mmCIF file of C-alpha atoms in Angstrom:
data_model
loop_
_atom_site.group_PDB
_atom_site.id
_atom_site.type_symbol
_atom_site.label_atom_id
_atom_site.label_comp_id
_atom_site.label_asym_id
_atom_site.label_seq_id
_atom_site.Cartn_x
_atom_site.Cartn_y
_atom_site.Cartn_z
ATOM 1 C CA MET Z 1229 -0.121 0.066 0.282
ATOM 2 C CA ALA Z 1230 0.713 3.336 -1.297
ATOM 3 C CA PHE Z 1231 3.129 5.808 1.801
ATOM 4 C CA ILE Z 1232 -0.230 9.043 1.958
ATOM 5 C CA ARG Z 1233 0.249 12.091 3.900
ATOM 6 C CA THR Z 1234 -1.317 15.543 3.914
ATOM 7 C CA TYR Z 1235 0.798 18.669 4.567
ATOM 8 C CA ASP Z 1236 -0.303 20.613 7.238
ATOM 9 C CA GLY Z 1237 2.202 23.129 7.638
ATOM 10 C CA ASP Z 1238 0.978 27.456 7.649
ATOM 11 C CA GLU Z 1239 4.483 27.906 5.256
ATOM 12 C CA PRO Z 1240 5.563 25.498 2.246
ATOM 13 C CA VAL Z 1241 8.365 23.274 3.339
ATOM 14 C CA ARG Z 1242 10.377 21.045 1.052
ATOM 15 C CA ILE Z 1243 10.123 17.931 0.558
ATOM 16 C CA ASN Z 1244 13.225 16.419 0.899
ATOM 17 C CA LYS Z 1245 13.452 18.706 4.735
ATOM 18 C CA TRP Z 1246 9.412 17.491 4.923
ATOM 19 C CA LEU Z 1247 9.816 13.694 5.294
ATOM 20 C CA GLY Z 1248 13.671 14.009 6.761
ATOM 21 C CA GLN Z 1249 11.577 16.758 9.731
ATOM 22 C CA SER Z 1250 8.483 13.369 9.246
ATOM 23 C CA GLY Z 1251 10.107 10.310 10.676
ATOM 24 C CA VAL Z 1252 9.958 9.417 7.165
ATOM 25 C CA CYS Z 1253 13.149 8.694 5.374
ATOM 26 C CA SER Z 1254 16.254 11.249 5.553
ATOM 27 C CA ARG Z 1255 16.965 13.640 3.134
ATOM 28 C CA ARG Z 1256 19.034 11.792 0.603
ATOM 29 C CA GLU Z 1257 16.905 9.555 0.468
ATOM 30 C CA ALA Z 1258 14.102 12.301 -0.094
ATOM 31 C CA GLU Z 1259 16.001 13.083 -2.534
ATOM 32 C CA ALA Z 1260 16.591 9.531 -4.442
ATOM 33 C CA LEU Z 1261 13.110 9.075 -4.253
ATOM 34 C CA ILE Z 1262 12.285 11.920 -6.031
ATOM 35 C CA ALA Z 1263 14.770 11.304 -8.953
ATOM 36 C CA GLU Z 1264 13.440 8.046 -9.308
ATOM 37 C CA GLY Z 1265 9.611 9.260 -9.125
ATOM 38 C CA PHE Z 1266 8.542 7.583 -6.813
ATOM 39 C CA VAL Z 1267 6.453 10.360 -5.203
ATOM 40 C CA THR Z 1268 3.666 12.707 -6.325
ATOM 41 C CA ILE Z 1269 1.708 15.572 -5.030
ATOM 42 C CA ASP Z 1270 -1.833 15.800 -5.429
ATOM 43 C CA GLY Z 1271 -1.467 13.036 -8.408
ATOM 44 C CA GLU Z 1272 1.152 14.602 -10.175
ATOM 45 C CA ILE Z 1273 4.881 13.389 -10.449
ATOM 46 C CA VAL Z 1274 7.195 15.807 -8.664
ATOM 47 C CA ARG Z 1275 10.723 15.591 -10.183
ATOM 48 C CA ASP Z 1276 11.913 18.799 -8.503
ATOM 49 C CA ALA Z 1277 14.416 18.098 -5.652
ATOM 50 C CA GLY Z 1278 13.897 21.744 -4.677
ATOM 51 C CA ARG Z 1279 10.264 21.334 -5.077
ATOM 52 C CA LYS Z 1280 7.814 22.779 -1.603
ATOM 53 C CA ILE Z 1281 5.441 21.099 -0.342
ATOM 54 C CA GLU Z 1282 1.872 23.746 0.577
ATOM 55 C CA LYS Z 1283 -0.679 23.385 3.384
ATOM 56 C CA GLY Z 1284 -3.790 21.057 1.950
ATOM 57 C CA GLN Z 1285 -1.282 19.632 -0.156
ATOM 58 C CA THR Z 1286 -0.954 15.578 -0.674
ATOM 59 C CA LEU Z 1287 1.973 14.029 -1.367
ATOM 60 C CA THR Z 1288 2.369 10.108 -1.977
ATOM 61 C CA LEU Z 1289 5.169 7.509 -2.662
ATOM 62 C CA ASP Z 1290 3.787 4.343 -4.537
ATOM 63 C CA ASN Z 1291 4.825 0.881 -3.792
ATOM 64 C CA ASP Z 1292 8.305 1.301 -5.283
ATOM 65 C CA ALA Z 1293 9.482 4.038 -2.606
ATOM 66 C CA GLU Z 1294 8.054 2.216 0.329
ATOM 67 C CA GLU Z 1295 10.231 -0.843 -0.484
ATOM 68 C CA ALA Z 1296 12.837 1.465 -1.105
ATOM 69 C CA LEU Z 1297 12.513 2.506 2.160
ATOM 70 C CA GLN Z 1298 12.987 -1.051 3.811
ATOM 71 C CA SER Z 1299 16.670 -1.352 2.785
ATOM 72 C CA GLY Z 1300 17.258 -0.052 5.776
ATOM 73 C CA VAL Z 1301 19.778 2.527 7.048
ATOM 74 C CA THR Z 1302 23.421 2.245 6.250
ATOM 75 C CA ILE Z 1303 25.852 4.432 7.947
ATOM 76 C CA ILE Z 1304 29.843 5.317 7.698
ATOM 77 C CA LEU Z 1305 31.699 6.399 10.524
ATOM 78 C CA HIS Z 1306 35.035 8.296 10.952
ATOM 79 C CA LYS Z 1307 35.293 5.845 14.220
ATOM 80 C CA PRO Z 1308 38.250 6.363 16.163
ATOM 81 C CA VAL Z 1309 41.011 4.796 18.693
ATOM 82 C CA GLY Z 1310 39.255 3.897 22.380
ATOM 83 C CA TYR Z 1311 35.947 2.250 20.505
ATOM 84 C CA VAL Z 1312 35.211 -1.214 20.449
ATOM 85 C CA SER Z 1313 33.108 -2.114 16.470
ATOM 86 C CA GLY Z 1314 30.843 -5.254 17.919
ATOM 87 C CA GLN Z 1315 29.237 -5.897 21.301
ATOM 88 C CA PRO Z 1316 31.415 -4.804 23.474
ATOM 89 C CA GLU Z 1317 32.619 -6.143 26.682
ATOM 90 C CA PRO Z 1318 31.580 -3.912 30.499
ATOM 91 C CA GLY Z 1319 33.992 -1.392 30.075
ATOM 92 C CA LYS Z 1320 34.250 -0.933 26.324
ATOM 93 C CA ILE Z 1321 32.252 1.727 24.031
ATOM 94 C CA PRO Z 1322 30.487 0.861 20.614
ATOM 95 C CA ALA Z 1323 30.973 2.767 18.141
ATOM 96 C CA VAL Z 1324 27.831 3.006 17.748
ATOM 97 C CA ARG Z 1325 27.641 5.829 20.757
ATOM 98 C CA LEU Z 1326 29.041 7.813 18.312
ATOM 99 C CA LEU Z 1327 25.663 8.105 16.130
ATOM 100 C CA SER Z 1328 24.830 11.391 17.963
ATOM 101 C CA PHE Z 1329 23.021 14.492 16.639
ATOM 102 C CA LYS Z 1330 26.319 17.239 17.482
ATOM 103 C CA ASN Z 1331 28.965 14.218 15.566
ATOM 104 C CA ARG Z 1332 26.378 14.243 12.398
ATOM 105 C CA ASP Z 1333 27.638 14.788 8.988
ATOM 106 C CA ASP Z 1334 24.475 15.795 7.004
ATOM 107 C CA ASP Z 1335 21.055 15.828 7.952
ATOM 108 C CA GLY Z 1336 20.066 12.864 8.151
ATOM 109 C CA TYR Z 1337 18.074 10.271 10.190
ATOM 110 C CA ILE Z 1338 19.573 10.147 13.255
ATOM 111 C CA PRO Z 1339 19.520 6.734 14.207
ATOM 112 C CA ARG Z 1340 17.390 5.264 18.060
ATOM 113 C CA ARG Z 1341 18.839 4.405 20.618
ATOM 114 C CA ASP Z 1342 17.444 0.930 20.892
ATOM 115 C CA GLU Z 1343 17.744 0.178 16.470
ATOM 116 C CA SER Z 1344 19.678 -2.155 15.203
ATOM 117 C CA LEU Z 1345 22.687 -1.495 13.129
ATOM 118 C CA PRO Z 1346 25.758 -3.915 13.753
ATOM 119 C CA PRO Z 1347 29.139 -3.087 12.383
ATOM 120 C CA ILE Z 1348 29.904 -4.457 8.418
ATOM 121 C CA GLY Z 1349 33.071 -5.662 9.259
ATOM 122 C CA ARG Z 1350 35.509 -5.865 12.320
ATOM 123 C CA LEU Z 1351 37.819 -2.452 13.233
ATOM 124 C CA ASP Z 1352 39.500 -3.158 16.283
ATOM 125 C CA GLU Z 1353 39.263 -0.790 19.517
ATOM 126 C CA ASP Z 1354 43.479 0.069 19.259
ATOM 127 C CA SER Z 1355 42.729 1.040 15.061
ATOM 128 C CA ARG Z 1356 40.720 3.454 13.537
ATOM 129 C CA GLY Z 1357 39.106 5.066 10.698
ATOM 130 C CA LEU Z 1358 36.474 3.763 8.406
ATOM 131 C CA LEU Z 1359 33.904 1.560 10.578
ATOM 132 C CA LEU Z 1360 30.243 0.568 8.198
ATOM 133 C CA LEU Z 1361 27.329 0.147 10.315
ATOM 134 C CA SER Z 1362 24.249 -1.306 9.049
ATOM 135 C CA SER Z 1363 20.889 -2.075 9.450
ATOM 136 C CA ASP Z 1364 20.126 -3.824 4.987
ATOM 137 C CA GLY Z 1365 21.494 -7.425 4.593
ATOM 138 C CA VAL Z 1366 21.958 -6.525 0.604
ATOM 139 C CA VAL Z 1367 25.000 -4.866 2.121
ATOM 140 C CA ALA Z 1368 26.402 -6.660 4.616
ATOM 141 C CA LYS Z 1369 26.638 -9.682 1.810
ATOM 142 C CA ALA Z 1370 28.559 -7.128 -0.388
ATOM 143 C CA VAL Z 1371 30.435 -6.205 1.751
ATOM 144 C CA ILE Z 1372 31.223 -9.385 4.528
ATOM 145 C CA GLY Z 1373 29.307 -12.872 1.960
ATOM 146 C CA PRO Z 1374 31.445 -15.580 1.312
ATOM 147 C CA GLU Z 1375 31.107 -14.231 -2.151
ATOM 148 C CA SER Z 1376 32.424 -10.361 -1.711
ATOM 149 C CA GLU Z 1377 35.748 -9.744 -3.872
ATOM 150 C CA LEU Z 1378 35.148 -6.182 -2.158
ATOM 151 C CA ASP Z 1379 39.286 -4.960 -1.383
ATOM 152 C CA LYS Z 1380 39.924 -3.277 1.714
ATOM 153 C CA GLU Z 1381 42.251 -0.758 2.182
ATOM 154 C CA TYR Z 1382 44.406 0.070 5.466
ATOM 155 C CA LEU Z 1383 47.513 3.300 5.921
ATOM 156 C CA VAL Z 1384 49.738 0.932 8.733
ATOM 157 C CA ARG Z 1385 52.731 2.674 10.361
ATOM 158 C CA VAL Z 1386 55.333 -0.038 11.544
ATOM 159 C CA ASP Z 1387 58.221 -0.138 13.960
ATOM 160 C CA GLY Z 1388 61.156 -1.861 13.061
ATOM 161 C CA THR Z 1389 63.195 -2.794 9.935
ATOM 162 C CA ILE Z 1390 61.108 -2.962 6.619
ATOM 163 C CA THR Z 1391 63.121 -5.350 3.980
ATOM 164 C CA GLN Z 1392 61.839 -6.331 0.362
ATOM 165 C CA THR Z 1393 62.080 -9.485 1.975
ATOM 166 C CA LYS Z 1394 59.507 -8.445 4.880
ATOM 167 C CA LEU Z 1395 57.110 -7.334 2.369
ATOM 168 C CA ASN Z 1396 57.367 -10.471 -0.287
ATOM 169 C CA LEU Z 1397 56.312 -12.575 2.592
ATOM 170 C CA LEU Z 1398 53.615 -10.226 3.457
ATOM 171 C CA ARG Z 1399 52.390 -9.644 -0.288
ATOM 172 C CA HIS Z 1400 52.333 -13.811 -0.152
ATOM 173 C CA GLY Z 1401 53.143 -16.455 1.304
ATOM 174 C CA LEU Z 1402 51.663 -16.618 5.695
ATOM 175 C CA GLU Z 1403 49.425 -18.459 6.414
ATOM 176 C CA LEU Z 1404 47.516 -17.615 9.890
ATOM 177 C CA ASP Z 1405 45.139 -20.572 12.199
ATOM 178 C CA GLY Z 1406 46.605 -22.817 9.605
ATOM 179 C CA ARG Z 1407 45.522 -20.935 7.115
ATOM 180 C CA LYS Z 1408 47.138 -19.922 3.843
ATOM 181 C CA LEU Z 1409 45.820 -16.356 3.424
ATOM 182 C CA LYS Z 1410 45.281 -14.601 0.153
ATOM 183 C CA PRO Z 1411 47.766 -12.432 -1.606
ATOM 184 C CA ALA Z 1412 47.720 -8.892 -0.168
ATOM 185 C CA LYS Z 1413 48.496 -5.364 -1.464
ATOM 186 C CA VAL Z 1414 51.346 -4.587 0.609
ATOM 187 C CA ASP Z 1415 53.723 -1.104 -0.389
ATOM 188 C CA LEU Z 1416 55.859 1.047 1.162
ATOM 189 C CA ILE Z 1417 54.987 4.329 0.872
ATOM 190 C CA ARG Z 1418 57.871 6.322 2.823
ATOM 191 C CA GLY Z 1419 59.127 6.641 6.526
ATOM 192 C CA GLN Z 1420 57.724 3.557 8.658
ATOM 193 C CA ASP Z 1421 54.449 4.171 6.443
ATOM 194 C CA LEU Z 1422 53.258 1.082 4.720
ATOM 195 C CA ARG Z 1423 50.316 0.619 2.926
ATOM 196 C CA PHE Z 1424 47.983 -2.594 2.768
ATOM 197 C CA ILE Z 1425 44.915 -3.500 0.783
ATOM 198 C CA LEU Z 1426 44.136 -7.071 1.574
ATOM 199 C CA LYS Z 1427 40.237 -9.077 0.435
ATOM 200 C CA GLU Z 1428 39.529 -10.976 3.566
ATOM 201 C CA GLY Z 1429 38.979 -10.026 7.081
ATOM 202 C CA ARG Z 1430 40.470 -12.308 9.665
ATOM 203 C CA LYS Z 1431 40.651 -11.206 13.020
ATOM 204 C CA ARG Z 1432 43.312 -8.425 13.769
ATOM 205 C CA GLN Z 1433 45.063 -9.647 10.408
ATOM 206 C CA ILE Z 1434 47.531 -7.085 9.429
ATOM 207 C CA ARG Z 1435 48.996 -6.843 13.304
ATOM 208 C CA ARG Z 1436 49.356 -10.210 12.897
ATOM 209 C CA MET Z 1437 51.101 -10.554 9.923
ATOM 210 C CA CYS Z 1438 53.087 -7.791 10.798
ATOM 211 C CA GLU Z 1439 54.335 -8.917 14.123
ATOM 212 C CA MET Z 1440 55.170 -12.705 11.956
ATOM 213 C CA VAL Z 1441 57.336 -11.065 10.230
ATOM 214 C CA ASP Z 1442 59.136 -8.664 13.884
ATOM 215 C CA LEU Z 1443 56.897 -5.396 12.617
ATOM 216 C CA ASP Z 1444 54.542 -3.365 15.333
ATOM 217 C CA VAL Z 1445 52.264 -1.199 13.834
ATOM 218 C CA ILE Z 1446 52.282 1.334 15.832
ATOM 219 C CA ASP Z 1447 48.755 2.898 14.064
ATOM 220 C CA LEU Z 1448 46.453 1.288 11.933
ATOM 221 C CA PHE Z 1449 43.672 3.641 9.604
ATOM 222 C CA ARG Z 1450 41.168 2.363 7.560
ATOM 223 C CA ILE Z 1451 40.123 4.139 4.495
ATOM 224 C CA ARG Z 1452 38.174 2.905 2.044
ATOM 225 C CA VAL Z 1453 36.244 -0.105 1.847
ATOM 226 C CA GLY Z 1454 35.533 -1.578 -1.707
ATOM 227 C CA PRO Z 1455 34.088 1.996 -3.861
ATOM 228 C CA LEU Z 1456 33.735 3.731 -0.196
ATOM 229 C CA SER Z 1457 36.081 6.188 0.643
ATOM 230 C CA LEU Z 1458 35.911 7.326 4.420
ATOM 231 C CA GLY Z 1459 37.154 10.595 2.467
ATOM 232 C CA SER Z 1460 37.332 13.924 4.265
ATOM 233 C CA LEU Z 1461 34.663 12.877 6.934
ATOM 234 C CA PRO Z 1462 35.876 14.285 10.277
ATOM 235 C CA GLU Z 1463 37.402 11.421 12.963
ATOM 236 C CA GLY Z 1464 34.180 10.402 15.258
ATOM 237 C CA ARG Z 1465 31.728 12.075 12.232
ATOM 238 C CA TRP Z 1466 29.247 9.749 10.765
ATOM 239 C CA ARG Z 1467 26.841 10.249 7.719
ATOM 240 C CA HIS Z 1468 24.530 8.107 5.992
ATOM 241 C CA ILE Z 1469 25.408 6.533 2.078
ATOM 242 C CA THR Z 1470 24.332 7.731 -0.962
ATOM 243 C CA PRO Z 1471 22.312 5.849 -2.681
ATOM 244 C CA ALA Z 1472 25.334 5.651 -4.927
ATOM 245 C CA GLU Z 1473 27.085 4.458 -3.234
ATOM 246 C CA ARG Z 1474 25.097 2.192 -1.450
ATOM 247 C CA GLU Z 1475 24.063 0.906 -5.033
ATOM 248 C CA ALA Z 1476 28.167 0.888 -6.071
ATOM 249 C CA LEU Z 1477 28.251 -0.920 -3.013
ATOM 250 C CA ILE Z 1478 26.176 -3.978 -4.193
ATOM 251 C CA ARG Z 1479 27.989 -3.460 -7.959
ATOM 252 C CA GLY Z 1480 31.897 -3.730 -6.305
ATOM 253 C CA SER Z 1481 32.423 -1.431 -8.897
ATOM 254 C CA VAL Z 1482 34.075 2.164 -8.600
ATOM 255 C CA GLY Z 1483 32.348 3.752 -10.764
#
């Protein structure tokens, strides 16, 4: 059944803003629904994201829009060191606590305290960077499902002597828990800074790999998951992924 609501405000308001304030969806989601032609006002399809709704007018979201909204919420968070990505032990702070109004980096919907937004891929307490939190099963399967081909990129600072032999071992030749690791891209950027690109995510994988070649990780920073980059999102801040980013994650492509 289509979603129907009549606007009763005194002043005209942009459709995306009103839908966001009403808790129907985020402004970004509203813009995507408008672009797809899922929104009508008094029977007229609206395609202008700047369109305002006036008092007494009736907005309708068709069935396809409702299905799109039910796909779930996916948030990108720039996790600082000191927060755990999953279910915390006593005394630990879960990263989901950062999803507050003051830390929001867009005008999207703010998750409820009791809303389930599990992490899509781990990021250890002593690591920082891009963390995905999502209730979208399609996104979760695309990122961490058994058939996922999405790679993850990390900037890693280490202590110890970096040699070509060690780099070759990190790239191909190590085993963890009795299983050979998939080939990794590992490059020396400068000084003690390495770039890792992995297609798997074993528990504390990079730290354990480095330990096996006598290197100690002193900073681990995830900057990318597949086509989704952290970009300029400040530490501790969060935002909703865009419809285009969701589609790119699902397709596993950059564009």
